[in-house]
Amino acid sequence: NAGVTQTPKFQVLKTGQSMTLQCAQDMNHEYMSWYRQDPGMGLRLIHYSVGAGITDQGEVPNGYNVSRSTTEDFPLRLLSAAPSQTSVYFCASSYSGTGGSYNEQFFGPGTRLTVL
Amino acid sequence: GDSVTQMEGPVTLSEEAFLTINCTYTATGYPSLFWYVQYPGEGLQLLLKATKADDKGSNKGFEATYRKETTSFHLEKGSVQVSDSAVYFCALNAFSGGYNKLIFGAGTRLAVHP
């Protein structure tokens, strides 16, 4: 099992450019999510998905789009990058996001994005 | 809303010293509590968890006890090693709208020197 993989590892963009951060998991997990990590702020949830075709907004969704066409993949799109989106982005997955009990989330290695 | 507060770092210790990283939370209901660890250049890994009051989570010599009366989940280790140098995140599981979401603290960087 590769677990949760993310590409690219590093990316530099100019303001206004668009790009897609890729995330894939091979554990057949239903639940996938995207976080951004900023100094002194921990991780904040951007978007999440509880299954193919189902997505919802997290705490900081503005400027980001997601879709979930397959169980394995959950790409994050920046339509028009801004310097405020400079951050480290983590993708995570777990067996299920529903119900009252918690399922451990597994994290990818992260993508470090710089917007100039 | 639900939130997690951690002590600010960095925490700098000598090898074999005792470690405590404080974590308190605010939540409705009775969330599950977690400590995640992030080693340099890597993603987060679950270190330990506790799902109800008075539960003690433990792993790799680290321990944390779910204290409902003080809404705390402090991380402790009796003798740290250089290899424990990392960023530690306290988190809770918020269940709202039918779905589970992790809410993280800001993280505490630990540096252990030989």
CSV table of C-alpha atoms in Angstrom, one decimal:
chain,number,residue,atom,x,y,z
A,1,ASN,CA,0.0,0.0,0.0
A,2,ALA,CA,1.3,3.4,-0.9
A,3,GLY,CA,-1.2,5.0,1.5
A,4,VAL,CA,-2.0,8.7,0.7
A,5,THR,CA,0.1,10.2,-2.0
A,6,GLN,CA,0.3,13.9,-3.0
A,7,THR,CA,1.9,15.6,-6.0
A,8,PRO,CA,3.7,17.8,-6.5
A,9,LYS,CA,5.9,18.1,-3.3
A,10,PHE,CA,6.8,21.7,-4.1
A,11,GLN,CA,5.2,24.4,-6.4
A,12,VAL,CA,5.8,28.1,-7.0
A,13,LEU,CA,3.0,30.0,-8.8
A,14,LYS,CA,2.5,33.6,-9.8
A,15,THR,CA,-0.5,35.5,-8.6
A,16,GLY,CA,-3.5,34.7,-10.8
A,17,GLN,CA,-2.2,31.3,-12.1
A,18,SER,CA,-4.3,28.2,-11.6
A,19,MET,CA,-3.2,24.7,-10.7
A,20,THR,CA,-4.4,21.4,-9.2
A,21,LEU,CA,-2.9,19.7,-6.3
A,22,GLN,CA,-3.3,15.9,-6.6
A,23,CYS,CA,-4.2,13.5,-3.9
A,24,ALA,CA,-4.7,9.8,-4.2
A,25,GLN,CA,-5.2,6.9,-1.7
A,26,ASP,CA,-5.2,3.2,-2.2
A,27,MET,CA,-6.9,2.1,1.0
A,28,ASN,CA,-10.5,2.3,-0.3
A,29,HIS,CA,-11.3,5.0,2.2
A,30,GLU,CA,-14.6,6.8,1.8
A,31,TYR,CA,-13.6,10.0,3.6
A,32,MET,CA,-11.0,12.4,2.2
A,33,SER,CA,-10.1,15.9,3.1
A,34,TRP,CA,-7.8,18.8,2.4
A,35,TYR,CA,-6.1,20.9,5.1
A,36,ARG,CA,-3.8,23.9,5.0
A,37,GLN,CA,-1.0,24.3,7.5
A,38,ASP,CA,0.1,27.8,8.4
A,39,PRO,CA,2.6,28.9,11.1
A,40,GLY,CA,0.9,29.3,14.5
A,41,MET,CA,-2.5,28.2,13.2
A,42,GLY,CA,-2.3,24.4,13.1
A,43,LEU,CA,-4.2,22.7,10.3
A,44,ARG,CA,-7.4,24.1,9.0
A,45,LEU,CA,-10.0,22.1,7.0
A,46,ILE,CA,-10.5,23.4,3.4
A,47,HIS,CA,-12.9,20.9,1.9
A,48,TYR,CA,-13.9,17.3,2.5
A,49,SER,CA,-15.7,14.4,0.8
A,50,VAL,CA,-17.5,11.5,2.4
A,51,GLY,CA,-17.7,9.5,-0.9
A,52,ALA,CA,-17.5,9.7,-4.6
A,53,GLY,CA,-19.7,12.6,-5.9
A,54,ILE,CA,-20.1,14.1,-2.4
A,55,THR,CA,-18.1,17.1,-1.3
A,56,ASP,CA,-18.6,19.9,1.3
A,57,GLN,CA,-16.9,23.0,2.5
A,58,GLY,CA,-14.7,23.1,5.6
A,59,GLU,CA,-13.4,26.0,7.6
A,60,VAL,CA,-11.5,27.9,4.9
A,61,PRO,CA,-13.0,27.0,1.5
A,62,ASN,CA,-12.7,30.4,-0.4
A,63,GLY,CA,-10.4,30.3,-3.4
A,64,TYR,CA,-10.5,26.5,-3.6
A,65,ASN,CA,-12.6,24.0,-5.6
A,66,VAL,CA,-12.8,20.2,-5.2
A,67,SER,CA,-14.5,17.3,-6.9
A,68,ARG,CA,-14.6,13.6,-6.2
A,69,SER,CA,-15.2,11.4,-9.3
A,70,THR,CA,-13.6,8.3,-7.9
A,71,THR,CA,-13.0,6.8,-4.5
A,72,GLU,CA,-9.2,7.0,-4.9
A,73,ASP,CA,-8.7,10.6,-6.0
A,74,PHE,CA,-9.5,14.0,-4.5
A,75,PRO,CA,-7.9,16.9,-6.3
A,76,LEU,CA,-7.8,20.4,-5.0
A,77,ARG,CA,-8.0,23.3,-7.5
A,78,LEU,CA,-6.8,26.8,-7.1
A,79,LEU,CA,-8.5,28.8,-9.9
A,80,SER,CA,-6.6,32.1,-9.4
A,81,ALA,CA,-3.8,31.8,-6.9
A,82,ALA,CA,-3.2,34.6,-4.4
A,83,PRO,CA,-0.2,35.2,-2.0
A,84,SER,CA,-2.6,34.4,0.9
A,85,GLN,CA,-2.7,30.8,-0.4
A,86,THR,CA,1.0,30.3,0.3
A,87,SER,CA,0.9,27.4,2.7
A,88,VAL,CA,1.6,23.7,3.1
A,89,TYR,CA,-1.3,21.6,2.0
A,90,PHE,CA,-2.1,18.1,3.4
A,91,CYS,CA,-4.6,15.6,2.1
A,92,ALA,CA,-6.0,13.0,4.5
A,93,SER,CA,-8.3,10.0,4.3
A,94,SER,CA,-10.1,7.7,6.6
A,95,TYR,CA,-12.4,4.7,6.3
A,96,SER,CA,-15.5,6.6,7.0
A,97,GLY,CA,-16.5,10.2,7.9
A,98,THR,CA,-20.0,9.4,9.0
A,99,GLY,CA,-21.4,8.3,12.3
A,100,GLY,CA,-20.5,9.2,15.8
A,101,SER,CA,-17.3,7.2,16.1
A,102,TYR,CA,-14.0,8.3,14.8
A,103,ASN,CA,-11.9,6.6,12.2
A,104,GLU,CA,-8.2,7.4,12.1
A,105,GLN,CA,-7.2,9.8,9.4
A,106,PHE,CA,-4.1,9.1,7.4
A,107,PHE,CA,-2.1,12.0,6.0
A,108,GLY,CA,-0.1,12.5,2.9
A,109,PRO,CA,3.4,14.0,2.9
A,110,GLY,CA,2.1,17.5,1.9
A,111,THR,CA,2.6,20.0,-0.9
A,112,ARG,CA,4.5,23.2,-0.2
A,113,LEU,CA,3.0,26.0,-2.3
A,114,THR,CA,4.4,29.5,-2.7
A,115,VAL,CA,2.4,32.2,-4.5
A,116,LEU,CA,4.5,35.2,-5.6
B,1,GLY,CA,-17.5,26.6,18.3
B,2,ASP,CA,-15.2,23.7,19.1
B,3,SER,CA,-11.5,24.6,19.6
B,4,VAL,CA,-8.2,23.3,20.8
B,5,THR,CA,-5.5,25.4,22.6
B,6,GLN,CA,-2.0,24.2,23.0
B,7,MET,CA,1.0,25.6,24.8
B,8,GLU,CA,3.2,27.7,22.6
B,9,GLY,CA,6.6,26.4,21.6
B,10,PRO,CA,9.3,25.8,20.9
B,11,VAL,CA,9.9,23.5,23.8
B,12,THR,CA,13.7,22.8,24.1
B,13,LEU,CA,14.8,19.9,26.3
B,14,SER,CA,17.9,17.8,27.0
B,15,GLU,CA,17.8,14.1,26.2
B,16,GLU,CA,16.2,12.1,29.0
B,17,ALA,CA,14.3,15.1,30.4
B,18,PHE,CA,10.6,14.9,31.3
B,19,LEU,CA,8.2,16.3,28.7
B,20,THR,CA,4.8,17.9,29.2
B,21,ILE,CA,2.8,19.6,26.4
B,22,ASN,CA,-0.4,21.2,27.6
B,23,CYS,CA,-3.6,20.9,25.6
B,24,THR,CA,-7.1,22.1,26.6
B,25,TYR,CA,-10.3,22.0,24.5
B,26,THR,CA,-13.7,23.5,24.1
B,27,ALA,CA,-16.4,21.3,22.7
B,28,THR,CA,-20.1,20.5,22.9
B,29,GLY,CA,-20.7,16.9,23.8
B,30,TYR,CA,-17.9,14.4,24.4
B,31,PRO,CA,-15.4,14.5,21.5
B,32,SER,CA,-12.6,12.0,20.9
B,33,LEU,CA,-9.1,13.5,21.6
B,34,PHE,CA,-5.9,12.9,19.7
B,35,TRP,CA,-2.2,13.7,19.6
B,36,TYR,CA,-0.6,13.8,16.1
B,37,VAL,CA,3.1,14.1,15.5
B,38,GLN,CA,4.8,15.7,12.5
B,39,TYR,CA,8.5,14.8,11.9
B,40,PRO,CA,10.5,17.2,9.7
B,41,GLY,CA,9.5,17.0,6.1
B,42,GLU,CA,6.7,14.5,6.7
B,43,GLY,CA,2.9,14.5,7.1
B,44,LEU,CA,1.1,14.0,10.3
B,45,GLN,CA,0.9,10.6,12.1
B,46,LEU,CA,-1.5,9.6,14.8
B,47,LEU,CA,0.5,9.3,18.0
B,48,LEU,CA,-2.3,8.4,20.5
B,49,LYS,CA,-6.0,8.8,21.1
B,50,ALA,CA,-8.6,8.7,23.8
B,51,THR,CA,-12.3,8.3,23.1
B,52,LYS,CA,-14.0,8.9,26.5
B,53,ALA,CA,-13.4,10.6,29.9
B,54,ASP,CA,-10.6,9.1,32.0
B,55,ASP,CA,-9.2,7.1,29.0
B,56,LYS,CA,-5.4,7.1,28.8
B,57,GLY,CA,-3.9,6.9,25.4
B,58,SER,CA,-0.3,5.7,25.1
B,59,ASN,CA,2.2,5.0,22.4
B,60,LYS,CA,6.1,5.0,22.1
B,61,GLY,CA,6.4,6.1,25.7
B,62,PHE,CA,4.0,9.0,25.3
B,63,GLU,CA,0.8,9.2,27.4
B,64,ALA,CA,-2.2,11.5,27.7
B,65,THR,CA,-5.3,11.2,29.8
B,66,TYR,CA,-8.7,12.5,28.8
B,67,ARG,CA,-9.8,14.8,31.7
B,68,LYS,CA,-13.3,15.9,31.3
B,69,GLU,CA,-13.4,18.0,34.5
B,70,THR,CA,-10.5,20.2,33.3
B,71,THR,CA,-11.2,19.7,29.6
B,72,SER,CA,-7.6,18.8,29.1
B,73,PHE,CA,-5.5,16.2,27.3
B,74,HIS,CA,-1.9,16.9,28.2
B,75,LEU,CA,0.9,15.0,26.5
B,76,GLU,CA,3.7,13.5,28.7
B,77,LYS,CA,6.8,11.4,28.3
B,78,GLY,CA,9.1,10.5,31.1
B,79,SER,CA,12.4,10.5,29.1
B,80,VAL,CA,12.7,12.2,25.7
B,81,GLN,CA,15.1,11.3,23.0
B,82,VAL,CA,16.6,13.3,20.2
B,83,SER,CA,14.4,11.3,17.8
B,84,ASP,CA,11.3,12.8,19.5
B,85,SER,CA,12.1,16.2,18.0
B,86,ALA,CA,9.0,17.1,16.0
B,87,VAL,CA,5.9,19.2,16.0
B,88,TYR,CA,3.0,17.8,18.1
B,89,PHE,CA,-0.6,18.6,17.5
B,90,CYS,CA,-3.5,18.2,19.8
B,91,ALA,CA,-6.8,17.6,18.1
B,92,LEU,CA,-10.4,16.8,18.7
B,93,ASN,CA,-13.1,15.1,16.6
B,94,ALA,CA,-16.1,17.3,16.0
B,95,PHE,CA,-19.2,15.5,14.8
B,96,SER,CA,-21.5,17.9,13.1
B,97,GLY,CA,-23.8,17.8,10.1
B,98,GLY,CA,-23.5,14.0,10.1
B,99,TYR,CA,-19.8,14.0,9.5
B,100,ASN,CA,-16.6,13.8,11.5
B,101,LYS,CA,-14.1,16.7,11.3
B,102,LEU,CA,-10.7,17.1,13.0
B,103,ILE,CA,-10.1,20.4,14.8
B,104,PHE,CA,-6.4,21.0,15.5
B,105,GLY,CA,-4.4,23.1,17.9
B,106,ALA,CA,-1.7,25.4,16.6
B,107,GLY,CA,1.1,22.8,17.2
B,108,THR,CA,4.0,22.7,19.6
B,109,ARG,CA,7.5,22.3,18.3
B,110,LEU,CA,9.8,20.1,20.4
B,111,ALA,CA,13.6,20.2,20.1
B,112,VAL,CA,15.6,17.6,22.1
B,113,HIS,CA,19.3,18.1,22.4
B,114,PRO,CA,21.9,15.4,23.2
